[in-house]
Coordinates of C-alpha atoms and ligand atoms in Angstrom, one line a residue:
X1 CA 190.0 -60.0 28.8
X2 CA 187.8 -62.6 27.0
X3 CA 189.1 -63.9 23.3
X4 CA 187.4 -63.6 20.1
X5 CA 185.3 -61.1 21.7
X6 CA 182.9 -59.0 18.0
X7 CA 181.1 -56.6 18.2
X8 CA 179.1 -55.2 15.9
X9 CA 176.4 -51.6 15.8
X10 CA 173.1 -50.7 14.3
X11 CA 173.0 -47.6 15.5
X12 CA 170.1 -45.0 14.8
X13 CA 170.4 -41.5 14.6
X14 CA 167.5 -38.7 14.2
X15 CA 168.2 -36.8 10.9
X16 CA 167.7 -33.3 11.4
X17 CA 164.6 -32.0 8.5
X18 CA 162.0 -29.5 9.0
X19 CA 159.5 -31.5 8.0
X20 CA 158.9 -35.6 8.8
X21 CA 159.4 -38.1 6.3
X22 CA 156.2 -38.6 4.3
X23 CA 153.9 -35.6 5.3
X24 CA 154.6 -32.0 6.0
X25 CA 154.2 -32.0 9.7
X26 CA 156.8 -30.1 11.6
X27 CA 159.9 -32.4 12.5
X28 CA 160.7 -31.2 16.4
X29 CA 164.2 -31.1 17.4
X30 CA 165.0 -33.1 20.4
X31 CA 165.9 -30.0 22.2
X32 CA 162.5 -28.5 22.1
X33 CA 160.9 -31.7 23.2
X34 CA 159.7 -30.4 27.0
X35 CA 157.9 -27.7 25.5
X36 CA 155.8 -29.0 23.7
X37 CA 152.5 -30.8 24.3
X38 CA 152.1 -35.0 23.1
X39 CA 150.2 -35.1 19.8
X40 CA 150.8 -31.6 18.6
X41 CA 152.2 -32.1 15.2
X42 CA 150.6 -35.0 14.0
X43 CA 148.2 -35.9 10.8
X44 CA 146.2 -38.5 9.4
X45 CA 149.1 -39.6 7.6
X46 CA 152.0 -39.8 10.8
X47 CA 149.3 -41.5 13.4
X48 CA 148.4 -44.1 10.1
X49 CA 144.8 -43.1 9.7
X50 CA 143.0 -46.1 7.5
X51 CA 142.9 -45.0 3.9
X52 CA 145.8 -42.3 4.4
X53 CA 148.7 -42.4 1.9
X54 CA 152.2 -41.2 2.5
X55 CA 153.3 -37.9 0.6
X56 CA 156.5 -37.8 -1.3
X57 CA 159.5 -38.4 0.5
X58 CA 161.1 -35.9 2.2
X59 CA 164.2 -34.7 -0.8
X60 CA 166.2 -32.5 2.7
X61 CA 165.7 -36.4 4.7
X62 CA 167.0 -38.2 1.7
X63 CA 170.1 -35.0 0.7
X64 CA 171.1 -35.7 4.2
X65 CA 171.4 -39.5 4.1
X66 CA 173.8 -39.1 1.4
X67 CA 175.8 -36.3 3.4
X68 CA 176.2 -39.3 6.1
X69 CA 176.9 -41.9 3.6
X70 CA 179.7 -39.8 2.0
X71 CA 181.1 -38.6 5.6
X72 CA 181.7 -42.0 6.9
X73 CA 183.7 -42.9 3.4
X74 CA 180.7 -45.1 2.0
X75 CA 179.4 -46.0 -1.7
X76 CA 176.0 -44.1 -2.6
X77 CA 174.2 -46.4 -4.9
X78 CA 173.4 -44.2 -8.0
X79 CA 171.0 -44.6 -10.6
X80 CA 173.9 -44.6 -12.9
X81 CA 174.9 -47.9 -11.6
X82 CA 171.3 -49.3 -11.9
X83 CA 170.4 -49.6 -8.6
X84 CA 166.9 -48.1 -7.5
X85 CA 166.0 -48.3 -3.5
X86 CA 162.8 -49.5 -2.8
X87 CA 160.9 -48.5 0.0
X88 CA 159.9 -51.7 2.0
X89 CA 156.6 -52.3 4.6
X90 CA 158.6 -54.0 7.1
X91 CA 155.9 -55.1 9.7
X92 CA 155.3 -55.7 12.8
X93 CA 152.4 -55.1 14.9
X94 CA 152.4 -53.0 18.1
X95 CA 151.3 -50.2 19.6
X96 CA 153.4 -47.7 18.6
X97 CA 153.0 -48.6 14.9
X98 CA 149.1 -48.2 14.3
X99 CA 149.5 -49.2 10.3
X100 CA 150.9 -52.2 11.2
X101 CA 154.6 -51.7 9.1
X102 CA 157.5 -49.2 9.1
X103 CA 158.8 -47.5 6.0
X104 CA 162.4 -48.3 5.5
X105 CA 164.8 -49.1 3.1
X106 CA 166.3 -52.1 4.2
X107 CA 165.1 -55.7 4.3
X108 CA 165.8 -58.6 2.6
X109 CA 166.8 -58.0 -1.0
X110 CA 166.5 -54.5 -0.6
X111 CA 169.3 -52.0 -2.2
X112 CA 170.7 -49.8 1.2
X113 CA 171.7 -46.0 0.3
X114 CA 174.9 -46.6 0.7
X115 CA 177.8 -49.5 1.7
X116 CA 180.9 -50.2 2.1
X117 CA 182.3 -47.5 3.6
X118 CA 185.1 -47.2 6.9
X119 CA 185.2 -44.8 10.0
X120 CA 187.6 -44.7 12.6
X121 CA 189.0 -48.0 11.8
X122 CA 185.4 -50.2 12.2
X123 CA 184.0 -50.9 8.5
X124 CA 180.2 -49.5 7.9
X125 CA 177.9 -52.3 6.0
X126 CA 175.5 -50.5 5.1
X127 CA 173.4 -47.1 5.8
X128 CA 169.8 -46.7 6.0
X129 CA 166.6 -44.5 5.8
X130 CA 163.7 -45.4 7.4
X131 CA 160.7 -43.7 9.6
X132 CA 160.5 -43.9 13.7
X133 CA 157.4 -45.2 15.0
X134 CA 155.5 -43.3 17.4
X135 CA 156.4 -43.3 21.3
X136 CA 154.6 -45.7 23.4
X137 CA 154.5 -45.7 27.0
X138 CA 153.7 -49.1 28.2
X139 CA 153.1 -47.9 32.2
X140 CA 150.1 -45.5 31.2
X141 CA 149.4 -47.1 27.5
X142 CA 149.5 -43.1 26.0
X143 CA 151.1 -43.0 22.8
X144 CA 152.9 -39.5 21.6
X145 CA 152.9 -39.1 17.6
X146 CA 155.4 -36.4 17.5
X147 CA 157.8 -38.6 16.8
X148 CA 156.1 -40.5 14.6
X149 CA 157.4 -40.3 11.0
X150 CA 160.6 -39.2 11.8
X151 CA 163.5 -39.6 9.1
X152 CA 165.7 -41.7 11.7
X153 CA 169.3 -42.9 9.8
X154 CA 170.8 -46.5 10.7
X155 CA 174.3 -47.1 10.5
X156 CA 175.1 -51.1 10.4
X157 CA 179.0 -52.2 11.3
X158 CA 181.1 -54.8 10.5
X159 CA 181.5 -56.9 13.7
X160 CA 184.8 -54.4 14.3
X161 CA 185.0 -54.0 18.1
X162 CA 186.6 -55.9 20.4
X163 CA 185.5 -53.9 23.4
X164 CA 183.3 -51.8 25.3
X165 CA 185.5 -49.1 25.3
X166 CA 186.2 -49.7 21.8
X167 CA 182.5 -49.0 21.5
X168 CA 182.0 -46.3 23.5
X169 CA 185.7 -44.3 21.9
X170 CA 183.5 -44.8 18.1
X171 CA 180.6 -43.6 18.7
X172 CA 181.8 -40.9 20.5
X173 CA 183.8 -39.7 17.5
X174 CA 180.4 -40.9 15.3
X175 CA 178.1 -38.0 16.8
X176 CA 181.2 -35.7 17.0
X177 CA 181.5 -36.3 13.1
X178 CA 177.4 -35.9 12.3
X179 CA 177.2 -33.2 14.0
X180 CA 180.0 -31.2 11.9
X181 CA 177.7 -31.8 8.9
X182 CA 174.6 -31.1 11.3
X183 CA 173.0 -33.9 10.1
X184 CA 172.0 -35.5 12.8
X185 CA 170.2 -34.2 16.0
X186 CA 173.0 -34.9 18.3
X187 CA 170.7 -33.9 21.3
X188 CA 168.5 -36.3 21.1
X189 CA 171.6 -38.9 21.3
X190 CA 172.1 -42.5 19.9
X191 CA 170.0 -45.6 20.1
X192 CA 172.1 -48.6 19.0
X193 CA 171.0 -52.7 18.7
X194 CA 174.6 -53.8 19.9
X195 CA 175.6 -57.8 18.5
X196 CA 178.1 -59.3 20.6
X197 CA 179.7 -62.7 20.4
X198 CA 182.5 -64.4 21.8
X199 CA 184.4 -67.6 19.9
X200 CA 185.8 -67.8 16.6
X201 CA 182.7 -69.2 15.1
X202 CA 181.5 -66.4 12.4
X203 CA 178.4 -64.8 12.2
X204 CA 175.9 -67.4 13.3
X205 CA 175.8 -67.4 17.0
X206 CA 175.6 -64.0 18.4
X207 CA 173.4 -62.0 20.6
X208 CA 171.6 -59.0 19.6
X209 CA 170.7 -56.5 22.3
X210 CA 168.1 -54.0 21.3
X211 CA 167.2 -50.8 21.1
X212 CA 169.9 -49.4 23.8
X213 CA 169.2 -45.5 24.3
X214 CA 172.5 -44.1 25.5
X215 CA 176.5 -44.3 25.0
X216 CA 176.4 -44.8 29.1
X217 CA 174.1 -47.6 28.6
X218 CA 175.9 -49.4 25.6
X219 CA 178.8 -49.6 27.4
X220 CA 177.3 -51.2 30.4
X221 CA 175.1 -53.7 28.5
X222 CA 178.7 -54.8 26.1
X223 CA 180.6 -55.6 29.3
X224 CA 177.2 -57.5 31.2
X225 CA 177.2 -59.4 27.8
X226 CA 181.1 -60.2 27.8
X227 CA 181.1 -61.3 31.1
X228 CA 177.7 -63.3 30.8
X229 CA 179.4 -65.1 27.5
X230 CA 182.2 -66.1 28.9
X231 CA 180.1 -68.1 31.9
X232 CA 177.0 -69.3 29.4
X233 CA 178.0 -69.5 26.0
X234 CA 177.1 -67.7 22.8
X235 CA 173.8 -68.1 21.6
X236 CA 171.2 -66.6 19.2
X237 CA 169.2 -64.8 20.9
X238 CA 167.6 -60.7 21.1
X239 CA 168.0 -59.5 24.4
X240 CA 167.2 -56.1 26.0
X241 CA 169.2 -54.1 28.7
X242 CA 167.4 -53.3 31.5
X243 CA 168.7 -49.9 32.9
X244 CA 167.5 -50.5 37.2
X245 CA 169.7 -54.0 37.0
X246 CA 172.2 -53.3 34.5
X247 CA 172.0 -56.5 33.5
X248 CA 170.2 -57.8 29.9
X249 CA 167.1 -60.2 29.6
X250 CA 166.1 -62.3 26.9
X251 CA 163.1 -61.7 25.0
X252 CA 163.2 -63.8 22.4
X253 CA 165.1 -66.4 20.0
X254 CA 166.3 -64.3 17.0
X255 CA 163.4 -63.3 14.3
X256 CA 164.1 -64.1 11.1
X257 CA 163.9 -61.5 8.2
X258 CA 160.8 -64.3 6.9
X259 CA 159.4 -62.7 10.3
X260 CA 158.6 -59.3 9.1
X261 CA 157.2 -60.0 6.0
X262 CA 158.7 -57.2 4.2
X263 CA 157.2 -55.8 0.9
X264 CA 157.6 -53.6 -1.5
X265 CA 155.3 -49.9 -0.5
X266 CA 153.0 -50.1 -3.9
X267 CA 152.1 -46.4 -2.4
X268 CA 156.0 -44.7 -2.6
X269 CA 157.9 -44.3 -5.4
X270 CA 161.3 -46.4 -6.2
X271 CA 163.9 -43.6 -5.3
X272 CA 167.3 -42.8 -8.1
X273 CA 169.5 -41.0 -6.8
X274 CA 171.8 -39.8 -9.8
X275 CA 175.9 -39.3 -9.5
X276 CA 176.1 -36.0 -10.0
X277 CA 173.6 -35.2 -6.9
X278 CA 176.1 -37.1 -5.1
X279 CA 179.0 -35.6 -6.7
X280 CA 177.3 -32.1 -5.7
X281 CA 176.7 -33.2 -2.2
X282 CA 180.4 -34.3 -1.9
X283 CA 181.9 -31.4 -2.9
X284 CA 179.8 -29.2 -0.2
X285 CA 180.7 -31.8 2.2
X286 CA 181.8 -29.5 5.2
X287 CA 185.6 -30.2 7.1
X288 CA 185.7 -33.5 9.8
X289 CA 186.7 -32.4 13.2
X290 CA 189.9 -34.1 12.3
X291 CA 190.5 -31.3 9.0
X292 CA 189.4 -28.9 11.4
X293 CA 191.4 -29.9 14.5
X294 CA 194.9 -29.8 11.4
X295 CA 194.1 -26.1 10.6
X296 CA 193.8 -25.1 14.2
X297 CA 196.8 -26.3 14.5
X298 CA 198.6 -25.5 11.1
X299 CA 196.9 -22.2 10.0
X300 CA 195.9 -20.7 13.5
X301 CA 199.7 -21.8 15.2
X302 CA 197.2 -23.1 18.4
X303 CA 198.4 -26.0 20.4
X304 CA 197.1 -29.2 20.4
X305 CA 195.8 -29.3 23.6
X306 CA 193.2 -26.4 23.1
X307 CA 192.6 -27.2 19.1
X308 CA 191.0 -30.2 20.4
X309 CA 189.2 -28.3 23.0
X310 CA 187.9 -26.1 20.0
X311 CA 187.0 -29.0 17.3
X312 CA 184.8 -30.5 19.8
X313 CA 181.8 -28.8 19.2
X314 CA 181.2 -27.4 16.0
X315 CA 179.7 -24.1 17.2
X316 CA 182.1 -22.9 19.3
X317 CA 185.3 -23.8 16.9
X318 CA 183.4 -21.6 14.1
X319 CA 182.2 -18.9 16.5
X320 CA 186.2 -19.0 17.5
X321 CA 187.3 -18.7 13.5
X322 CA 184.5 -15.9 13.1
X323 CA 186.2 -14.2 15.7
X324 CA 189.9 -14.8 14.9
X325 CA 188.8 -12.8 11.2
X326 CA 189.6 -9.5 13.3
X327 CA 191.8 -10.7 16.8
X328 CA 194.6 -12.4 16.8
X329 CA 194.0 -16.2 17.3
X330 CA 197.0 -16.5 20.5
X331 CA 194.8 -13.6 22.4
X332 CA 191.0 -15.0 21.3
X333 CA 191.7 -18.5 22.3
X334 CA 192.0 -18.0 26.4
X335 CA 188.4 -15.8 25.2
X336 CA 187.0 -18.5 23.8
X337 CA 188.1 -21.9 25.5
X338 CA 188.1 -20.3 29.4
X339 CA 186.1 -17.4 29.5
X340 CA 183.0 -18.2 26.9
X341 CA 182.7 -21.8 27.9
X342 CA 182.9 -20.9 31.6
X343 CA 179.9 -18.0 31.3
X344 CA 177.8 -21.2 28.7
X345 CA 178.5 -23.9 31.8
X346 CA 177.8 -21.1 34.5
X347 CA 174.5 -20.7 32.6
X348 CA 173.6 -24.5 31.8
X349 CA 173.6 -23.6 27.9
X350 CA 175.4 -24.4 24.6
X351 CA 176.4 -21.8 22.5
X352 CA 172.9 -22.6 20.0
X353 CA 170.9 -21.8 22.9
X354 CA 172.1 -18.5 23.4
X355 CA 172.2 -15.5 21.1
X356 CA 176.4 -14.3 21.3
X357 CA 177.1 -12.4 18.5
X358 CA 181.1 -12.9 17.2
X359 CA 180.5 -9.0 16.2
X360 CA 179.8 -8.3 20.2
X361 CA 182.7 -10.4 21.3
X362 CA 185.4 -9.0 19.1
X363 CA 184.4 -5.3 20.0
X364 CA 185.1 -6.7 23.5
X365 CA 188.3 -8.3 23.0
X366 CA 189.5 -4.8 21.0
X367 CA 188.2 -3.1 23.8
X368 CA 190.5 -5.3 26.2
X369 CA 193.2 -5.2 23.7
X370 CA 192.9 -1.7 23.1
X371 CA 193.9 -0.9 26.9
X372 CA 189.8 0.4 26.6
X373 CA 188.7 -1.7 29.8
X374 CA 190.0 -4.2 32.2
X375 CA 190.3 -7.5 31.2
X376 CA 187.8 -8.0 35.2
X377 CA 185.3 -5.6 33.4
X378 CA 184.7 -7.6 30.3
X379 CA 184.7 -10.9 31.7
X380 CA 181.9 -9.1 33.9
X381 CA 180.3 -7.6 30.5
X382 CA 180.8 -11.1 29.2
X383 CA 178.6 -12.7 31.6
X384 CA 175.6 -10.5 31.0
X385 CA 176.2 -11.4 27.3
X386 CA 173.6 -14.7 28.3
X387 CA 170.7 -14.7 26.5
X388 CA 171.6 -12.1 24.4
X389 CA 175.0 -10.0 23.9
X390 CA 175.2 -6.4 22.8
X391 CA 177.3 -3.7 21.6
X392 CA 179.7 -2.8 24.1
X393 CA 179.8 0.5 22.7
X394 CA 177.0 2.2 24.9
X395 CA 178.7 0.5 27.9
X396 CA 182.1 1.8 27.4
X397 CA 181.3 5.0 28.0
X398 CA 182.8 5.7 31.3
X399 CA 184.0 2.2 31.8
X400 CA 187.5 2.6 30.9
X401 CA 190.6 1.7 32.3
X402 CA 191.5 4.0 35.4
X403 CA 195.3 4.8 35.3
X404 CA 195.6 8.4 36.1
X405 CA 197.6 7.9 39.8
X406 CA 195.6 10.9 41.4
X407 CA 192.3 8.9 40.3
X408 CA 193.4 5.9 41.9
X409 CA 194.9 7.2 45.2
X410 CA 191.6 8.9 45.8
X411 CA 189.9 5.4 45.0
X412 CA 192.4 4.1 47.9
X413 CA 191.5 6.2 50.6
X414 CA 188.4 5.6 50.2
X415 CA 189.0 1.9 50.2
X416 CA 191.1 2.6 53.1
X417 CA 188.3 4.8 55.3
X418 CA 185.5 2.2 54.5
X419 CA 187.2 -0.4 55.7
X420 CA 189.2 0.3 59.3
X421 CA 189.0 -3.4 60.5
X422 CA 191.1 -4.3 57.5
X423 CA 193.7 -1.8 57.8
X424 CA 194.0 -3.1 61.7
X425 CA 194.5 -6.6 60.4
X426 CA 196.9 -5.5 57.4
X427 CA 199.1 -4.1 60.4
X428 CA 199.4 -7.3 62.0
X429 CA 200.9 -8.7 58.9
X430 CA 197.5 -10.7 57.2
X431 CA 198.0 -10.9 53.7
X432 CA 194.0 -11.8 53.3
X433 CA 193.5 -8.1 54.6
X434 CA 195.6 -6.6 51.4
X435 CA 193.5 -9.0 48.9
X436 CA 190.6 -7.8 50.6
X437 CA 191.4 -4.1 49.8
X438 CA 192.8 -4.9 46.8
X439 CA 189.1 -6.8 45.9
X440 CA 187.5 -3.4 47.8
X441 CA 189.1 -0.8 44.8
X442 CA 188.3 -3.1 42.1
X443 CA 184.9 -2.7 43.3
X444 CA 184.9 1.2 44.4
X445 CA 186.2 1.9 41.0
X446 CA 183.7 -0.6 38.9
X447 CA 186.5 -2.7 38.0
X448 CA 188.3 0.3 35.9
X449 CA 191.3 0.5 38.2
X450 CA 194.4 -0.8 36.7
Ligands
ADP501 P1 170.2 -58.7 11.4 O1 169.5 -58.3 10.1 O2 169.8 -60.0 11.9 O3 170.1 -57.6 12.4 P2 172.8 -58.4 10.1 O4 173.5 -59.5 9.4 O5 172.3 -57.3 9.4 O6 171.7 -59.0 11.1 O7 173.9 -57.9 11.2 C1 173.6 -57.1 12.2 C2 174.8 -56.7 13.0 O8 175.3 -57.9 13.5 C3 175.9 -56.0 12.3 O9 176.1 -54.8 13.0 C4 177.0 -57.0 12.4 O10 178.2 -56.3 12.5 C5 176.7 -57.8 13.6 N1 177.4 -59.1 13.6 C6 177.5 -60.0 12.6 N2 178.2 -61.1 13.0 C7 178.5 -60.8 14.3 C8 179.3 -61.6 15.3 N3 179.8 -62.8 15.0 N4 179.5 -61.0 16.5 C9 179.0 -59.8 16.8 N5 178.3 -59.1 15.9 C10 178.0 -59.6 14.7
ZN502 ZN1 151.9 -36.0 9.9
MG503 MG1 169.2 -56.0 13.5

């Protein structure tokens, strides 16, 4: 492994609003993307029309920022402490950027929302708020505006990492952690600039490798870039990862901050944001999937193994609390961590993308508990639960558990007289041949035989 090996993130993250950053046009989720036609919600404002001016910013873009800024352990700066951010023009000039400068608050001298703050053991410089350009295809030249105006967060590290997995271990815990305050649109994943250096040399010679869309990729570029070091030497430089060779490419010797000529926006206003908004957002701020994963554990007795199962994605460990309210945690959690996940993955689908009710699922679980049905028959009901789930009640009505002998012997012989070949092969001693039957009265008897 190579020495003195730093790394250091500016990762970007789209914040999850209703509305985009300076106008009121609708804010699509990343999820909804296919659906829906280039240029749909767009306005003289988001595809920087001359003369346009930005509306207000967005309060729900700027609430969440702060969410972020308190969940990875950083300092808000507060009116209180005299420190007013200042939206900057930070420009450049390309296609995807048709007024010729992105809104951000960042720059030189500029005051970041928040600093100085620590997650899983890397240190956080500074967070950011700034608006995502438009998308620009460079093959066909068509530009999509959807996306332009988005409230996108950027979270700069301390050079804390010393490897690709390193890397790859923290930002998987990052979106893990966002998402628990569903702050960030953890579908539409992670683009990162990723600074690597190798030597003991601080700060000045590193390499910066933009604008790198996926964990996968990040990981690839950081050990291309280790190894590439350790032949050539560390200088500074931006360089891009290009996906087909895995390899990176320079594109240029580092611009300066001088380079972007950032200024003041004379058209937004200078943003305060007081302590006690803070201190409000704070004490709102929801559990981290570390709380959560300890009361699994302590308050629910559930081993570790499965808590972390749970913890790792928000929606199912609260659709697993709703429905421990009325079941008894030790008999939900097979429910939840075998049964539910195996009918989402069957279907291709999270949990938000389908409409299971806890209500539903704990009248099934009572009904299994109950002795009501077979525990085949509502993994069965289960899996017709995708889209939508339903009371159970209607359905239970002559779907109980057959254990009345008589009822069952008759099932058998019907089993038995439908199926001669079997019987045959059962008398030559093949087990396969009694599964078979066995398979034959679950089905004769709609799953009710017990
Ligand atoms: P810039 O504004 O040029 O992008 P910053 O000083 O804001 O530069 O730093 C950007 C990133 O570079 C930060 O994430 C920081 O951790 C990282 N960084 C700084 N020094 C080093 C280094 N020696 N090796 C690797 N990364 C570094
Ligand atoms: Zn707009
Ligand atoms: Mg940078």
């Amino acid at each position: 492994m190579a020495k003195d090996v730093k790394i250091g993130l500016e990762v970007h993250g789209y914040l999850i609003t209703k509305e985009k950053l300076f106008c009121r046009c609708r804010a699509i989720r990343h999820s909804a993307k296919e659906n829906i036609k280039p240029n749909t919600f767009v306005c003289p404002i988001c595809c920087g029309y001359p003369g346009s001016k930005p509306m207000l910013p967005n309060a729900e873009a700027i609430k969440k920022i702060v969410q972020i800024a308190l969940m990875l352990k950083c300092k808000v700066n507060t009116a209180e402490q005299k420190k007013s951010l200042v939206w900057q023009r930070k420009h450049y000039n390309w296609p995807d950027l048709p007024k010729g400068y992105q809104n951000t608050i960042s720059g030189a001298y500029s005051v970041p929302v928040a600093e100085n703050g620590i997650f899983e053991n890397a240190r956080i410089r500074e967070i950011h708020l700034e608006e995502d350009p438009a998308s620009w295809n460079p093959e066909t030249g068509c530009i999509d505006y959807n996306r332009s105006g988005l409230p996108l967060a950027e979270i700069v590290t301390e050079p804390d990492f010393c490897s690709a997995e390193d890397v790859v271990e923290w930002l998987k815990q990052l979106i893990l952690t966002l998402s628990y305050i569903k702050a960030v649109d953890k579908n539409a994943g992670i683009k990162a600039d990723v600074n690597v250096s190798i030597g003991k040399k601080s700060g000045a010679e590193r390499v910066e490798i933009k604008n790198i869309n996926s964990i996968e990729n990040i990981k690839k570029a950081v050990e291309f870039e280790i190894a590439r070091q350790e032949k050539e030497g560390t200088l500074r430089e931006t360089r891009r990862f290009d996906e087909q060779s895995g390899k990176t490419m320079k594109m240029r010797e580092k611009e300066e901050s001088a380079d972007y000529r950032f200024i003041p926006d004379p058209d937004l206003p200078v943003i305060k944001i007081s302590g006690k908004v803070v201190k409000e957002i704070m004490e709102r701020l929801p559990e981290t999937p570390q709380e959560k994963l300890q009361k699994l554990v302590k308050k629910h007795k559930i081993d570790k193994k499965s808590a972390e199962v749970l913890s790792k994605n928000l929606e199912i460990v609260e659709f697993f609390e709703d429905v421990s309210e009325k079941i008894p945690a030790d008999f939900a959690l097979p429910w939840v961590v075998v049964e539910l996940l195996r009918v989402l993955n069957w279907n291709k689908k999270t949990l938000e993308e389908v409409d299971i009710k806890p209500e539903h699922f704990i009248e099934l679980l009572e009904a299994v508990k109950n002795k009501g049905i077979t525990e085949l028959k509502a993994k069965q009901i289960l899996n017709s639960f995708v889209p939508s789930s339903f009371s159970i009640k209607q359905k239970l009505k002559g779907a109980g558990r057959i254990t009345d002998k008589k009822e069952i012997e008759k099932i058998c012989k019907q089993a038995i007289e439908k199926n001669p070949q079997a019987i045959l092969d059962l008398k030559e001693g093949k087990q396969e041949a009694l599964n078979f039957l066995l398979g034959e009265i679950m089905k004769l008897s709609q799953r009710r035989a017990d």
